[in-house]
Amino acid sequence: MNKPGKSTEDMDSQTPMGHYPGSHKAKRELFDGFASVAKVLSSGRRAEIVDILAQGERPVDGISHEIDQTIANTSQHLQQLLRAGLVKTRREGTRIYYSLSGPAVSRLWAAVREVAGEHLAELDELAMSYLGDRSTMMTMTRAELRERIGDGDLIVIDVRPEAEFQAGHIAGAMSVTLKELETRLDQLPNDRIVVAYCRGPYCVFADNAVRTLHQHGIQAARLEEGYPEWKDAGFPVEASTTDLPRHDHAS
Amino acid sequence: MNKPGKSTEDMDSQTPMGHYPGSHKAKRELFDGFASVAKVLSSGRRAEIVDILAQGERPVDGISHEIDQTIANTSQHLQQLLRAGLVKTRREGTRIYYSLSGPAVSRLWAAVREVAGEHLAELDELAMSYLGDRSTMMTMTRAELRERIGDGDLIVIDVRPEAEFQAGHIAGAMSVTLKELETRLDQLPNDRIVVAYCRGPYCVFADNAVRTLHQHGIQAARLEEGYPEWKDAGFPVEASTTDLPRHDHAS
DNA sequence: ACCATATTCAAGGGAATGCTTGAATACGCC
DNA sequence: GGCGTATTCAAGCATTCCCTTGAATATGGT
């Protein structure tokens, strides 16, 4: 006898009376609803999209370029995120800007990364393969950076794509993308420690910035987490109001 | 030109030099890794399993009965949860007990429910259909309950299946399953408010207990969240050490 | 009105998923 | 060693998912 009981088909066995809420069918549907939220994060490409939107709003073709997928495919992923309620849209002329629908989504994404980092056996290997060796790199925590950010002995650079800096960044940070970094070394004061940050704990931009700076003999450290975590912690942020956020094409 | 760039195929366009980490392929694989954690929660049945395991460890056939699925199917779902690292196992004779692999998993599950509750359009309807009308039911927060639990004017009952009570419960609570409730009404002191709790904010047991108590003219309220949230908040818990946790068959 | 740009829609193929069924494995008991 | 119980494994089928391709829609500029 392998099958589940049929006698209590539509009424939970814990329920003593027939007319109470709690049918198995409704329970299945409710949990299918919860599952639909997780399902939308069950694609690596959509996870990348959420990681990018956690930085701020972005139009479709900016996202498409960032995740290296066709516009059509990116659009379909965005539709799925939209249907599940994880993102919302804002139209501006011919462009449609997507953004996370709330901080709870950011927390969910952080929880996924945390579980993967703590419990998924292969993750260390995958992270190592993408990020390279981090063991020799100096890091700084959010709390420490906030403490020391006004002291004048360090400078904070944001190495995310310009569009993300403009959508919001750590108060007092300057934007230096990786592409520009080597040509703008002279603009960095050589008597301060440079602290680089980017999208989050698994973002490679800050790592590579620190590597480049070290090669040029400049003291540099990486912020352990990224802009979304800084913002979610309620630490001071600011946005470029000089211009509307645009996507940045490399070509 | 709809396709993503091929010229930067294996090197992130933000990276200035060729030998730095950050290839697109490795990034895809890393995010596929994160996605694999979410994917395992993308089935309603596995979500139910996680909800049950958040109460404490449980053997396969107990879970199978609880989610109303065949043992074979339940086992396969558990294998997937195991591969993704969300659960761990403990063998005891011929039984294999599954449990969540850490509190991060519990937080992840809470984050999924939170996002669904805040942003998924259909969820209210699904919850209403499973739980019934909650609007007339009195509730109590964790903090308030902890405050008043020693005052002697209320009594806390745990209406989850006995196995879950034994695996861990709110300190000072007494176990009264829904099945027993009507026959044990005389054991409840009639000069105190009864506070019922169960698995979490979307669990129907406590609701139905309060409904039954009200029908018998007993003052009763529902704890807003359940045992996992109480435990994760660091509030006092205790476990039955009189016997090893068993599953409970209704049949 | 016409064109360019940004985004969405629709159809199709190959792969993966969830559930079922029936058999295999592992442990404890006699 | 043989039996009963708990769990896992393996094969099959209908469904769903991801990505691709090509066309359709919507907005703004000239």
GROMACS .gro file of C-alpha atoms (C1' of nucleotides) in nm, chain D:
model
   30
  533DG     C1'    1   1.955  -1.744   0.697
  534DG     C1'    2   1.487  -1.576   0.600
  535DC     C1'    3   1.115  -1.224   0.672
  536DG     C1'    4   0.904  -0.758   0.736
  537DT     C1'    5   0.963  -0.278   0.717
  538DA     C1'    6   1.170   0.168   0.551
  539DT     C1'    7   1.367   0.375   0.184
  540DT     C1'    8   1.572   0.423  -0.268
  541DC     C1'    9   1.629   0.324  -0.758
  542DA     C1'   10   1.486   0.283  -1.258
  543DA     C1'   11   1.188   0.325  -1.653
  544DG     C1'   12   0.799   0.553  -1.882
  545DC     C1'   13   0.478   0.928  -2.003
  546DA     C1'   14   0.262   1.375  -2.023
  547DT     C1'   15   0.383   1.835  -1.935
  548DT     C1'   16   0.663   2.226  -1.888
  549DC     C1'   17   1.077   2.502  -1.967
  550DC     C1'   18   1.453   2.752  -2.220
  551DC     C1'   19   1.621   2.940  -2.612
  552DT     C1'   20   1.582   3.055  -3.104
  553DT     C1'   21   1.371   3.276  -3.498
  554DG     C1'   22   1.074   3.592  -3.728
  555DA     C1'   23   0.711   3.890  -3.703
  556DA     C1'   24   0.408   4.234  -3.460
  557DT     C1'   25   0.324   4.641  -3.163
  558DA     C1'   26   0.422   5.092  -2.961
  559DT     C1'   27   0.643   5.530  -2.913
  560DG     C1'   28   0.908   5.932  -3.083
  561DG     C1'   29   1.140   6.204  -3.441
  562DT     C1'   30   1.148   6.417  -3.899
   0.00000   0.00000   0.00000
